PDB file of C-alpha atoms in Angstrom:
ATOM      1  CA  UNK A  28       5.922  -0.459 -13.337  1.00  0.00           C
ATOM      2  CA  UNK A  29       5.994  -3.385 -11.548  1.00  0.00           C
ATOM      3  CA  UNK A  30       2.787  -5.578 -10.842  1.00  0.00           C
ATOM      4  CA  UNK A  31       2.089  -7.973  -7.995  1.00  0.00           C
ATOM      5  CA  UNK A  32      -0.835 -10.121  -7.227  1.00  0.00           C
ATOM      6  CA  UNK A  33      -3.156 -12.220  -9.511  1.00  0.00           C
ATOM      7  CA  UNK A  34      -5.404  -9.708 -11.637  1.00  0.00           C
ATOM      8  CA  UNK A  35      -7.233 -12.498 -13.663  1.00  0.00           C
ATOM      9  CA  UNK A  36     -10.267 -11.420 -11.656  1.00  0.00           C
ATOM     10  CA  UNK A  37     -10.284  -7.711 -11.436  1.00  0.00           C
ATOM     11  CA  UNK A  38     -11.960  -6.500 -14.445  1.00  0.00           C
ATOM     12  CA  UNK A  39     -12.530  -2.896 -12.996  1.00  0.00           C
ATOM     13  CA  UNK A  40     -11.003  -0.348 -10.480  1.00  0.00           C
ATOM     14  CA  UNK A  41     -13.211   1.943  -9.276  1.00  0.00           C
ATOM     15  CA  UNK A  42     -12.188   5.078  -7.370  1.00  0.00           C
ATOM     16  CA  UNK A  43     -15.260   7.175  -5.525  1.00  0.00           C
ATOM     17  CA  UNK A  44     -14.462  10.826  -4.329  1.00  0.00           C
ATOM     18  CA  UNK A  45     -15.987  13.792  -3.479  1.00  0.00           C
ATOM     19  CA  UNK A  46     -16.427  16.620  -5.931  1.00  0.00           C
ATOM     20  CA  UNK A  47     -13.500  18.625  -4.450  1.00  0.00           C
ATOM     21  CA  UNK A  48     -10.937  15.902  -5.501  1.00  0.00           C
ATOM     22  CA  UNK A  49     -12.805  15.280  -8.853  1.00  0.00           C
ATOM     23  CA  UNK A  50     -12.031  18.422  -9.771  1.00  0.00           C
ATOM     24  CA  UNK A  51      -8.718  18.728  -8.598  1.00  0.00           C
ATOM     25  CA  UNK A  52      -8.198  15.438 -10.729  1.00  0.00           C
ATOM     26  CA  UNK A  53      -9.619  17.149 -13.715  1.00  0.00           C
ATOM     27  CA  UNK A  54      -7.799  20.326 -13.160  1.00  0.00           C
ATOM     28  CA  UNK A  55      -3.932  19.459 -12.284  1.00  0.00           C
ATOM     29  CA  UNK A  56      -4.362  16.371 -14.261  1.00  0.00           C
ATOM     30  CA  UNK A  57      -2.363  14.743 -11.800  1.00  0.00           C
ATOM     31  CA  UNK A  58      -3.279  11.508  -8.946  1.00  0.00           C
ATOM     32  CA  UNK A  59      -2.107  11.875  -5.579  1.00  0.00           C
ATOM     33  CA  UNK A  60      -0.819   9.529  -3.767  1.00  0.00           C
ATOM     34  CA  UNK A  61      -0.413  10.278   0.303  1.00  0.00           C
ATOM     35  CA  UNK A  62       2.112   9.082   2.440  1.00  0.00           C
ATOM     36  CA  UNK A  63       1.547   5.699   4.311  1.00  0.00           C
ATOM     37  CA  UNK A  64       1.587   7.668   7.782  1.00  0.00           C
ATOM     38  CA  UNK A  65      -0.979   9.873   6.679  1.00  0.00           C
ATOM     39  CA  UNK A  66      -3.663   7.600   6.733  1.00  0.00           C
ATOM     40  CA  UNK A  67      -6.687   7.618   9.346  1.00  0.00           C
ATOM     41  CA  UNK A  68      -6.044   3.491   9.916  1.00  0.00           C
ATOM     42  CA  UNK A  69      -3.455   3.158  12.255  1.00  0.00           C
ATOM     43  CA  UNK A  70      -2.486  -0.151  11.945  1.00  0.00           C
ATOM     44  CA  UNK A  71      -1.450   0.571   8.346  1.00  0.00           C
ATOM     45  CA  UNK A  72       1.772  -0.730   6.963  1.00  0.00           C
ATOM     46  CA  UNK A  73       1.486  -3.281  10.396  1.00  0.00           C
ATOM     47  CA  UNK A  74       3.725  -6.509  10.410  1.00  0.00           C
ATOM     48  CA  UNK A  75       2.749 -10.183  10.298  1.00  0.00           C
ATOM     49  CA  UNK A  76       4.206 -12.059  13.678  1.00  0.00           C
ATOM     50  CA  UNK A  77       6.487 -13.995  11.317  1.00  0.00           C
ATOM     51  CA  UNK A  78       7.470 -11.083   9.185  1.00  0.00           C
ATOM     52  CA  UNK A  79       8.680  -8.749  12.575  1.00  0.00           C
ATOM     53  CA  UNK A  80      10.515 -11.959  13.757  1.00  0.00           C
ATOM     54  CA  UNK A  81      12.548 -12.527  10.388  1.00  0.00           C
ATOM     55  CA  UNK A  82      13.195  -9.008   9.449  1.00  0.00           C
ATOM     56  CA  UNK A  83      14.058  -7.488  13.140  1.00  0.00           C
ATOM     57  CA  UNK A  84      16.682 -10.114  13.800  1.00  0.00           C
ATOM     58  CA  UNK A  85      14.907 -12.155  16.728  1.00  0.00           C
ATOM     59  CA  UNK A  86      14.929 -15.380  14.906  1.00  0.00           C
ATOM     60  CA  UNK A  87      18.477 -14.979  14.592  1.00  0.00           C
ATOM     61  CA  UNK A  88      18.309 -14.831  18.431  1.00  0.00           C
ATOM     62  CA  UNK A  89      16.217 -17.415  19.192  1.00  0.00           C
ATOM     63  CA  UNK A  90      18.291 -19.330  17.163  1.00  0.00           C
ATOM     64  CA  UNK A  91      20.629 -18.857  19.626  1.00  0.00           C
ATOM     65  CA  UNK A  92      19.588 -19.354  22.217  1.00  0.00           C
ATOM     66  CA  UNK A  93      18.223 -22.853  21.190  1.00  0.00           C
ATOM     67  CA  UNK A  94      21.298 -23.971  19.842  1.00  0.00           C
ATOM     68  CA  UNK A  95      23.213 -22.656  22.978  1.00  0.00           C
ATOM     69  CA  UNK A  96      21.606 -21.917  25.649  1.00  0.00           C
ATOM     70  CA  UNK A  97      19.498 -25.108  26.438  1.00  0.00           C
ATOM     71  CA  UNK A  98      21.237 -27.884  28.803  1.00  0.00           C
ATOM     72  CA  UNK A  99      23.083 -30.626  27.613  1.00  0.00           C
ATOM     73  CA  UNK A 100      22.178 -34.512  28.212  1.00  0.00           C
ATOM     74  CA  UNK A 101      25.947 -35.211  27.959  1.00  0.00           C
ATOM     75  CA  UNK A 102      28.610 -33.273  29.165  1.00  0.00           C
ATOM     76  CA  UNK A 103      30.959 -31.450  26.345  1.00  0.00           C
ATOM     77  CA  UNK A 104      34.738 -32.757  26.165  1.00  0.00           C
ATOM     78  CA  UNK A 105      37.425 -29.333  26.827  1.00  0.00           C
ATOM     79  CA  UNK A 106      37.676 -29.345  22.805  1.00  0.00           C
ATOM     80  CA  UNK A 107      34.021 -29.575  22.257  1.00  0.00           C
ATOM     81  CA  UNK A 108      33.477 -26.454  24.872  1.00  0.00           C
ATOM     82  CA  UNK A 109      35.928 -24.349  22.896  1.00  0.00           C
ATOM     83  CA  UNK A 110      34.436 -25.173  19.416  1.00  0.00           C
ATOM     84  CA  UNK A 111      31.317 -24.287  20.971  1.00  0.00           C
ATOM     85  CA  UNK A 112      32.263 -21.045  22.528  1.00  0.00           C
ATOM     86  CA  UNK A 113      33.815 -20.246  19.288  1.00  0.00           C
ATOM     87  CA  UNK A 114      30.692 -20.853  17.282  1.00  0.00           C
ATOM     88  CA  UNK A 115      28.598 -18.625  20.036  1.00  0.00           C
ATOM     89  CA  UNK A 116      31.048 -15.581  19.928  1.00  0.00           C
ATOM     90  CA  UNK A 117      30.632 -15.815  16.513  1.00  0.00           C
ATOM     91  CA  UNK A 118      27.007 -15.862  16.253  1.00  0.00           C
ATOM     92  CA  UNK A 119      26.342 -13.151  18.671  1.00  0.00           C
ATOM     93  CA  UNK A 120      28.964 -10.906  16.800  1.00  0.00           C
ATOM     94  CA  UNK A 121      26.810 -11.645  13.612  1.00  0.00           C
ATOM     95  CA  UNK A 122      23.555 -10.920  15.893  1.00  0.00           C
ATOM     96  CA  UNK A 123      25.084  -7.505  17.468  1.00  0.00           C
ATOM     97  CA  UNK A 124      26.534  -6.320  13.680  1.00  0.00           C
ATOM     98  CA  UNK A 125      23.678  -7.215  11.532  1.00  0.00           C
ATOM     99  CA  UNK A 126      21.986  -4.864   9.163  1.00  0.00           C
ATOM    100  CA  UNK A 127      18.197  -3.955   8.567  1.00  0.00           C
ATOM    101  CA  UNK A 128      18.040  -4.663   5.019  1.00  0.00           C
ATOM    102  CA  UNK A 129      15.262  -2.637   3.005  1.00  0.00           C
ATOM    103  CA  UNK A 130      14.404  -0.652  -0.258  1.00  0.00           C
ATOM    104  CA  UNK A 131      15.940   2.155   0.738  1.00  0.00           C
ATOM    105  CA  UNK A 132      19.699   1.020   1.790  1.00  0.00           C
ATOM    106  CA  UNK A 133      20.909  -1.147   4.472  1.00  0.00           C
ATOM    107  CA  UNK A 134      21.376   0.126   8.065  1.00  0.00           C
ATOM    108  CA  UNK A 135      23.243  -1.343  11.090  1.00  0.00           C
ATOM    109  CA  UNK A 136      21.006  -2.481  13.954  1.00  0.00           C
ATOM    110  CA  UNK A 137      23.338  -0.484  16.199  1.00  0.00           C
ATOM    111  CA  UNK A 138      22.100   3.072  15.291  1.00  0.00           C
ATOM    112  CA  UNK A 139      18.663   2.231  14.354  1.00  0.00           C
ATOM    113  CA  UNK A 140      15.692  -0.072  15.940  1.00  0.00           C
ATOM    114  CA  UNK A 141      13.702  -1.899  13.896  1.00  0.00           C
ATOM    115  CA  UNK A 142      10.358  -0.195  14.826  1.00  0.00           C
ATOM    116  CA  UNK A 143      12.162   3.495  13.770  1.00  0.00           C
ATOM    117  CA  UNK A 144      12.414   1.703  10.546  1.00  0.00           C
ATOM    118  CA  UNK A 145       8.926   0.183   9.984  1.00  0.00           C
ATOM    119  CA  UNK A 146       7.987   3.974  10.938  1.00  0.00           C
ATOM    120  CA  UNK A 147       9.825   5.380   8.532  1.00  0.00           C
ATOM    121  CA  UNK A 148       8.597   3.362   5.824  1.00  0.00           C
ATOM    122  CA  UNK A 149       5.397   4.694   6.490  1.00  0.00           C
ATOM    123  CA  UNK A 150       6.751   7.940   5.907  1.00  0.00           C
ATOM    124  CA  UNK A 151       8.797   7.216   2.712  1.00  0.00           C
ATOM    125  CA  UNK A 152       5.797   4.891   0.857  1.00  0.00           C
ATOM    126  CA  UNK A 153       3.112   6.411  -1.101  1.00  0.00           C
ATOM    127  CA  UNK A 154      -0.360   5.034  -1.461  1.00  0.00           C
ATOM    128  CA  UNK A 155      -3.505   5.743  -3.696  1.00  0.00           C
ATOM    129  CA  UNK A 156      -6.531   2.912  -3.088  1.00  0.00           C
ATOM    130  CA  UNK A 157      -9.158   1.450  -5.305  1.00  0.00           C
ATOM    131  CA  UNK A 158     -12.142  -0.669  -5.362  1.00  0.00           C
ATOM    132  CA  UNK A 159     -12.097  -3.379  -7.285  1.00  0.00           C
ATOM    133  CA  UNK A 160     -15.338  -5.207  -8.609  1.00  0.00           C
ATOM    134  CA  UNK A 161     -17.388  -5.254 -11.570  1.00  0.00           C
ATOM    135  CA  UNK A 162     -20.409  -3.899  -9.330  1.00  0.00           C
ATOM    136  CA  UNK A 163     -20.191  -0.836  -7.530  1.00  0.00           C
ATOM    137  CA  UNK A 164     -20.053  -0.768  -3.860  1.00  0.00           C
ATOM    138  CA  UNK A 165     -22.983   0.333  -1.278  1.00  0.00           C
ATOM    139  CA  UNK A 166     -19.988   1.213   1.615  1.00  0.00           C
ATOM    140  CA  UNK A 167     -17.592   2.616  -0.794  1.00  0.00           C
ATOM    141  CA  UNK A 168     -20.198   5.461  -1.720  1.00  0.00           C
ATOM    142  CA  UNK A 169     -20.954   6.097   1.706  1.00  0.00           C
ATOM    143  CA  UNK A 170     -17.191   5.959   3.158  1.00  0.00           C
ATOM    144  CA  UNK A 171     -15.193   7.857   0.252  1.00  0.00           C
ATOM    145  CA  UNK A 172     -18.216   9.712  -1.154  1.00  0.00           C
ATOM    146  CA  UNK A 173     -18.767  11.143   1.643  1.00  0.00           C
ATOM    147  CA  UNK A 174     -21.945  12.845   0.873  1.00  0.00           C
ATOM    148  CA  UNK A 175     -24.320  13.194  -2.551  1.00  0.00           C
ATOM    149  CA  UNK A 176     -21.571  15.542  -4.370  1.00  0.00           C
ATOM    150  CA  UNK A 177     -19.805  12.465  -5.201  1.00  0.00           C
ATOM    151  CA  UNK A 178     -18.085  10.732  -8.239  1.00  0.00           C
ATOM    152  CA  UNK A 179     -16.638   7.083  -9.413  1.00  0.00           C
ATOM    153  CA  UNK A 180     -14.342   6.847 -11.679  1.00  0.00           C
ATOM    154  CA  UNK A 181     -14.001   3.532 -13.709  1.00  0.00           C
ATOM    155  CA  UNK A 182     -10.971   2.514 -15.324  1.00  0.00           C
ATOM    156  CA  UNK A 183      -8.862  -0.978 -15.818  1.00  0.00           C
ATOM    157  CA  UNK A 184      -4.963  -2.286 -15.049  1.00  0.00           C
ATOM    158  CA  UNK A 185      -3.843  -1.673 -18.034  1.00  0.00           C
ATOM    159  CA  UNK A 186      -5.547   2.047 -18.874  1.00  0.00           C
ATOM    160  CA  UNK A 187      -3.783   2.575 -14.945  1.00  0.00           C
ATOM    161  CA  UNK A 188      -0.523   1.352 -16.105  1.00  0.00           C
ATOM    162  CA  UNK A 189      -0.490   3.762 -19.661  1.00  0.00           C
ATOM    163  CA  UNK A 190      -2.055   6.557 -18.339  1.00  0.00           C
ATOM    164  CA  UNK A 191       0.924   7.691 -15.581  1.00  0.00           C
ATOM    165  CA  UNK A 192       3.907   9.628 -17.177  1.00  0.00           C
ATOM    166  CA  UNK A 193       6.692   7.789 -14.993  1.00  0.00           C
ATOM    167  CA  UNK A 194       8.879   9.612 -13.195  1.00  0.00           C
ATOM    168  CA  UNK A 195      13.109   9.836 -12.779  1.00  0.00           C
ATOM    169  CA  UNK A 196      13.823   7.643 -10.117  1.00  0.00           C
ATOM    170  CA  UNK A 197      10.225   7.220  -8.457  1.00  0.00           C
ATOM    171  CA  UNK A 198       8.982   3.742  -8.376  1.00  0.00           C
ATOM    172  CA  UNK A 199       5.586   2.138  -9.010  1.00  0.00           C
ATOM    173  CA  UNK A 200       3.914  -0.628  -7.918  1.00  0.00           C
ATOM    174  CA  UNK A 201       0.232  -2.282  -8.519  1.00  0.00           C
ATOM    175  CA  UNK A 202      -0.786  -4.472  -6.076  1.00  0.00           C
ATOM    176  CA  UNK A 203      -3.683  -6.650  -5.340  1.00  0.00           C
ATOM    177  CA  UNK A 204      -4.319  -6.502  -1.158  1.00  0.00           C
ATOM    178  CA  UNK A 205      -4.547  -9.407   0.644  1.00  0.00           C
ATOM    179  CA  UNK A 206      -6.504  -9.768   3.644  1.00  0.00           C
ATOM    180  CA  UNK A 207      -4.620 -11.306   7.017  1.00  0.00           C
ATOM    181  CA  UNK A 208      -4.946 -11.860  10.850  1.00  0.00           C
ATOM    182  CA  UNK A 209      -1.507 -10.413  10.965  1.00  0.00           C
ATOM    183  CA  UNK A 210      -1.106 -12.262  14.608  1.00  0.00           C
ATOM    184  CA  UNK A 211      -2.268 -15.518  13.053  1.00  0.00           C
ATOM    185  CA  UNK A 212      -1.214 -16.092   9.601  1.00  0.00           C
ATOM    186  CA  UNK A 213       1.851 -15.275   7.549  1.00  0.00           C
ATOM    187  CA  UNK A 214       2.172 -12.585   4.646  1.00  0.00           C
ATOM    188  CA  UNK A 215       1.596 -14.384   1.703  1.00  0.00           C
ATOM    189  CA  UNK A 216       3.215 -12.215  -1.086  1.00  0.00           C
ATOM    190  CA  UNK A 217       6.782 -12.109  -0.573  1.00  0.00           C
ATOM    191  CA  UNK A 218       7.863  -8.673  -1.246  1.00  0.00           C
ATOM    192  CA  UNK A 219       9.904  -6.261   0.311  1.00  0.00           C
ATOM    193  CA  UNK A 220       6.490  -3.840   0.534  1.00  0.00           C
ATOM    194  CA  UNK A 221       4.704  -7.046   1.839  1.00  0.00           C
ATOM    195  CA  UNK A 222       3.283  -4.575   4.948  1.00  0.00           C
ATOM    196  CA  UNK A 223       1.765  -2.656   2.493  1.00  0.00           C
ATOM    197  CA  UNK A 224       0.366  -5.283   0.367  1.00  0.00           C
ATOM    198  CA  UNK A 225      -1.672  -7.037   3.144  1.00  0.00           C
ATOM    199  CA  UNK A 226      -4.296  -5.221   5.698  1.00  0.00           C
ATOM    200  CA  UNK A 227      -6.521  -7.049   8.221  1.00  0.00           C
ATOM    201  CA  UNK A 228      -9.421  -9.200   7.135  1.00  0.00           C
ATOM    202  CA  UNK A 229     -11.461  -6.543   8.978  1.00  0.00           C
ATOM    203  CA  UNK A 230     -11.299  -4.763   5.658  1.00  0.00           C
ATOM    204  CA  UNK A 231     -11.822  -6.854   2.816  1.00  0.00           C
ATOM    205  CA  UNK A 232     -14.981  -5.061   2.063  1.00  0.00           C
ATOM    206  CA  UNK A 233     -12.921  -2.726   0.373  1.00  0.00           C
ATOM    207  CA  UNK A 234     -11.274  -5.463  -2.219  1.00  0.00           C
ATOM    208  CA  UNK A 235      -8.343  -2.567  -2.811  1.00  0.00           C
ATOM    209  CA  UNK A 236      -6.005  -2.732  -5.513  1.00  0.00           C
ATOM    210  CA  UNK A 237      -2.964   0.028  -4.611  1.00  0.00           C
ATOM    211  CA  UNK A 238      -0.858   2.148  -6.738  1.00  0.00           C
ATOM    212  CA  UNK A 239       2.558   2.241  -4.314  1.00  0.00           C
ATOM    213  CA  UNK A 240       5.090   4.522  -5.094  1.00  0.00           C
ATOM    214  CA  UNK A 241       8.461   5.171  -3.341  1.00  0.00           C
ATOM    215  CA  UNK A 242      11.300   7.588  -4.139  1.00  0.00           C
ATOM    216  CA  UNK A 243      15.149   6.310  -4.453  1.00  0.00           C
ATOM    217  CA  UNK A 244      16.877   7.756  -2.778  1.00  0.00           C
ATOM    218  CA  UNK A 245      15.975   9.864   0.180  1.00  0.00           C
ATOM    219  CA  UNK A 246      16.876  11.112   3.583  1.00  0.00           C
ATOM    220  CA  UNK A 247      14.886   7.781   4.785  1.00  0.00           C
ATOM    221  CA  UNK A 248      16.187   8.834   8.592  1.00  0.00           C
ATOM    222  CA  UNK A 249      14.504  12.270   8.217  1.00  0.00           C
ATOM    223  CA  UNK A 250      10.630  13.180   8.754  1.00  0.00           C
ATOM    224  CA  UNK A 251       9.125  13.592   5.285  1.00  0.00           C
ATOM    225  CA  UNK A 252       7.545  17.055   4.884  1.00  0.00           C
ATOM    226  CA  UNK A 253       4.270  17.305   2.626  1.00  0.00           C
ATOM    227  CA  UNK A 254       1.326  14.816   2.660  1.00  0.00           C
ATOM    228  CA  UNK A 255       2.507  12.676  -0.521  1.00  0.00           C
ATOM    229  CA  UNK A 256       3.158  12.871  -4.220  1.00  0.00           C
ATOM    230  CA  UNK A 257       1.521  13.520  -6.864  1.00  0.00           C
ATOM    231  CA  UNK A 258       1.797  12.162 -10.889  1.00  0.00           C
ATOM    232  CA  UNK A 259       0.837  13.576 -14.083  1.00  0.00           C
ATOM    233  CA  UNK A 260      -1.544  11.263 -15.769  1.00  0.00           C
ATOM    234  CA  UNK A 261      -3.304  11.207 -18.842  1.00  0.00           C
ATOM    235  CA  UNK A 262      -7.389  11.651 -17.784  1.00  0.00           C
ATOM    236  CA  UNK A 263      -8.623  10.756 -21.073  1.00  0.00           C
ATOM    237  CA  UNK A 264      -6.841   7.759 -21.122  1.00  0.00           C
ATOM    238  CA  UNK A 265      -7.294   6.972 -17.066  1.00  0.00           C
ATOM    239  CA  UNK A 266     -10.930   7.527 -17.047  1.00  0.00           C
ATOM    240  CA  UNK A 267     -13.365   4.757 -18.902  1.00  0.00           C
ATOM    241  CA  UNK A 268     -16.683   5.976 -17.071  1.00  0.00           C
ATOM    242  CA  UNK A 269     -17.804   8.088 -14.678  1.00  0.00           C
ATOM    243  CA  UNK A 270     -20.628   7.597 -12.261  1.00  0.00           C
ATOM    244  CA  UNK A 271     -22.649   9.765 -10.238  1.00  0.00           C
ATOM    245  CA  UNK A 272     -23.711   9.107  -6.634  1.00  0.00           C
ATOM    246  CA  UNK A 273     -27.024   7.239  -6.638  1.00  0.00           C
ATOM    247  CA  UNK A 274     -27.575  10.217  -3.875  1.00  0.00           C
ATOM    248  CA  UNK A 275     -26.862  13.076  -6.370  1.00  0.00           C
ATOM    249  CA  UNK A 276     -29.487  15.387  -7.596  1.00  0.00           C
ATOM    250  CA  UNK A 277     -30.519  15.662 -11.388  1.00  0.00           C
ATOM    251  CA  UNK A 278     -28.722  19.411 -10.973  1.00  0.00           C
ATOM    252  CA  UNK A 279     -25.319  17.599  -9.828  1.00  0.00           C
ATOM    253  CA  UNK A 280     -25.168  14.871 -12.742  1.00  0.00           C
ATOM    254  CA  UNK A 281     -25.329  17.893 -15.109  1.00  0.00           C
ATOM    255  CA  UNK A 282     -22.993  19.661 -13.499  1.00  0.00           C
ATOM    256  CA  UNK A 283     -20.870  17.029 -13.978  1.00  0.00           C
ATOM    257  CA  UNK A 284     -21.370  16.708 -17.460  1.00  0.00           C
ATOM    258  CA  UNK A 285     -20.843  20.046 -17.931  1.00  0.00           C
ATOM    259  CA  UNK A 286     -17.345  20.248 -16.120  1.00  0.00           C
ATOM    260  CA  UNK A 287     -16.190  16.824 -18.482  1.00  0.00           C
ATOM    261  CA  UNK A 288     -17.201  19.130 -21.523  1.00  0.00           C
ATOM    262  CA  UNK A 289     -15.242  21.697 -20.346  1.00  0.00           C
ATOM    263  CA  UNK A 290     -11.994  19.694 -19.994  1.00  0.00           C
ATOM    264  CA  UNK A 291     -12.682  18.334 -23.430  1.00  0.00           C
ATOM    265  CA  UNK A 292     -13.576  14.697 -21.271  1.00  0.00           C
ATOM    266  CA  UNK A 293     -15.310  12.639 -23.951  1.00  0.00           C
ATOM    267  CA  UNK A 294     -16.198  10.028 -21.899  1.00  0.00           C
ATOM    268  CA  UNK A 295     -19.479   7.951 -20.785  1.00  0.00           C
ATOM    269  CA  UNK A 296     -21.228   9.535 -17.395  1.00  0.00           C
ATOM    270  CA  UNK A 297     -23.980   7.475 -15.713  1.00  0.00           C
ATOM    271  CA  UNK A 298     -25.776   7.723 -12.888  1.00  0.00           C
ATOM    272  CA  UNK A 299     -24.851   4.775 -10.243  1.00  0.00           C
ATOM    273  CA  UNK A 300     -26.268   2.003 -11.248  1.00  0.00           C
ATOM    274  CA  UNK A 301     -27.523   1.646  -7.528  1.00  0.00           C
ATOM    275  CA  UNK A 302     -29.739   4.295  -8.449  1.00  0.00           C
ATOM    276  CA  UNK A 303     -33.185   3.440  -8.739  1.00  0.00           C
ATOM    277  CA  UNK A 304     -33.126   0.118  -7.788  1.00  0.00           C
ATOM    278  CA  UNK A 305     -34.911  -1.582  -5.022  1.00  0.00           C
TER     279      UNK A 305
END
């Protein structure tokens, strides 16, 4: 399992839910992880201006057409013009054959377009999101909560990276997000999954940390059926804590309790620590 970003500062990751997923958690013992093009954001997976320029092959072209297509100060000797010419044809022939190099296999710019394959690697990356902070989050209850049926889970990187039985050939990553004005600023980890490791500084509320999987290989041309994967993972292990919405009735955090019995879940349950407070 591969990890990217500084973690010195993340001391917990904190994933809310409604009861619904809890107990699907509890009950397949398995996380899911949905496709990149299944989320509500749109602009998910999107491209830094420098990023698109690099990786689609239009610095290549500009390149060109500073180095040959801007007038000269002093005209070019017969020999010079023919060098030159040479050096063009060459250039454009590198321009027009080119590959899109990415994760899953290189393929030539003449029987794909580069936004065909920034769409499919929305279709071919897996994503599960979580908070992290060492104090729960106001907007994270109300967004992924969803209403006062609602869970946290609490665990840590490295309880995350022992708890999920790895899978033949599927790859993981942890990454810490950064936030970007993708038209303003470059990505600033370099990775090929860089999209995916950045999001617009309209969201760092959320301070996510992302489990990214991907499968090799695939039919990365074809649409991907299903919604995402899912992993087996050890819940005793995964799960330090578990807190209950600060909007949850007494009747709820005992039903919770009582379900955590039930899959033999020895582990602490809490109200939020929101609750009650002023």
């Amino acid at each position: 399992m591969e990890i990217v970003g500084d973690f010195n500062d993340v001391t917990e990751l904190q994933k809310y839910m409604n009861f619904s997923k809890f107990m699907d958690l509890l009950d397949t013992k398995k996380i899911f992880l949905s496709k990149a093009s299944g989320f509500e954001d749109k602009t998910e997976g999107g491209l830094s201006l420098e990023f698109e320029i690099i990786k689609s092959g239009d610095a290549m072209l500009f390149d060109i057409a500073i180095n040959f297509a801007m007038p000269r100060v002093t005209p070019l000797s017969q020999e010079e013009i023919e060098i030159e010419n040479k050096v063009k044809a060459e250039a454009f022939s590198k321009y027009e054959n080119r590959n899109f190099e990415t994760i899953f296999g290189n393929f030539p710019a003449k029987e794909i377009s580069y936004e065909k394959i920034n769409n499919q690697y929305k279709e071919w990356v897996d994503v599960s999101c979580w908070h992290a902070n060492k104090y729960e989050s106001m907007a994270m209850w109300k967004i992924y909560g969803e209403n006062e049926g609602a869970v946290c889970i609490i665990t840590d990187l490295d309880r995350m990276k022992n708890s999920i039985t790895p899978t033949e050939n599927y790859n993981l990553i942890i990454a810490k997000i950064d936030y970007i004005s993708h038209q303003d600023e470059p990505f600033n980890i370099q990775h090929e999954l860089a999209p995916f490791m950045h999001k617009s500084k309209f969201y760092d509320y959320e301070q996510e940390v992302r489990l990214i999987g991907y499968n090799l290989p695939c039919p990365f041309n074809e649409k991907r059926p299903g919604f995402g994967t899912k992993l087996e993972v050890n819940i005793h292990h995964l799960i330090k804590e578990i807190r209950v919405s600060p909007y949850a009735s007494s009747w709820f955090f005992e039903l919770v309790k009582s379900v955590c019995k039930k899959y033999d879940l020895d582990t602490e349950i809490v109200r939020s620590k929101i609750y009650g407070t002023v």
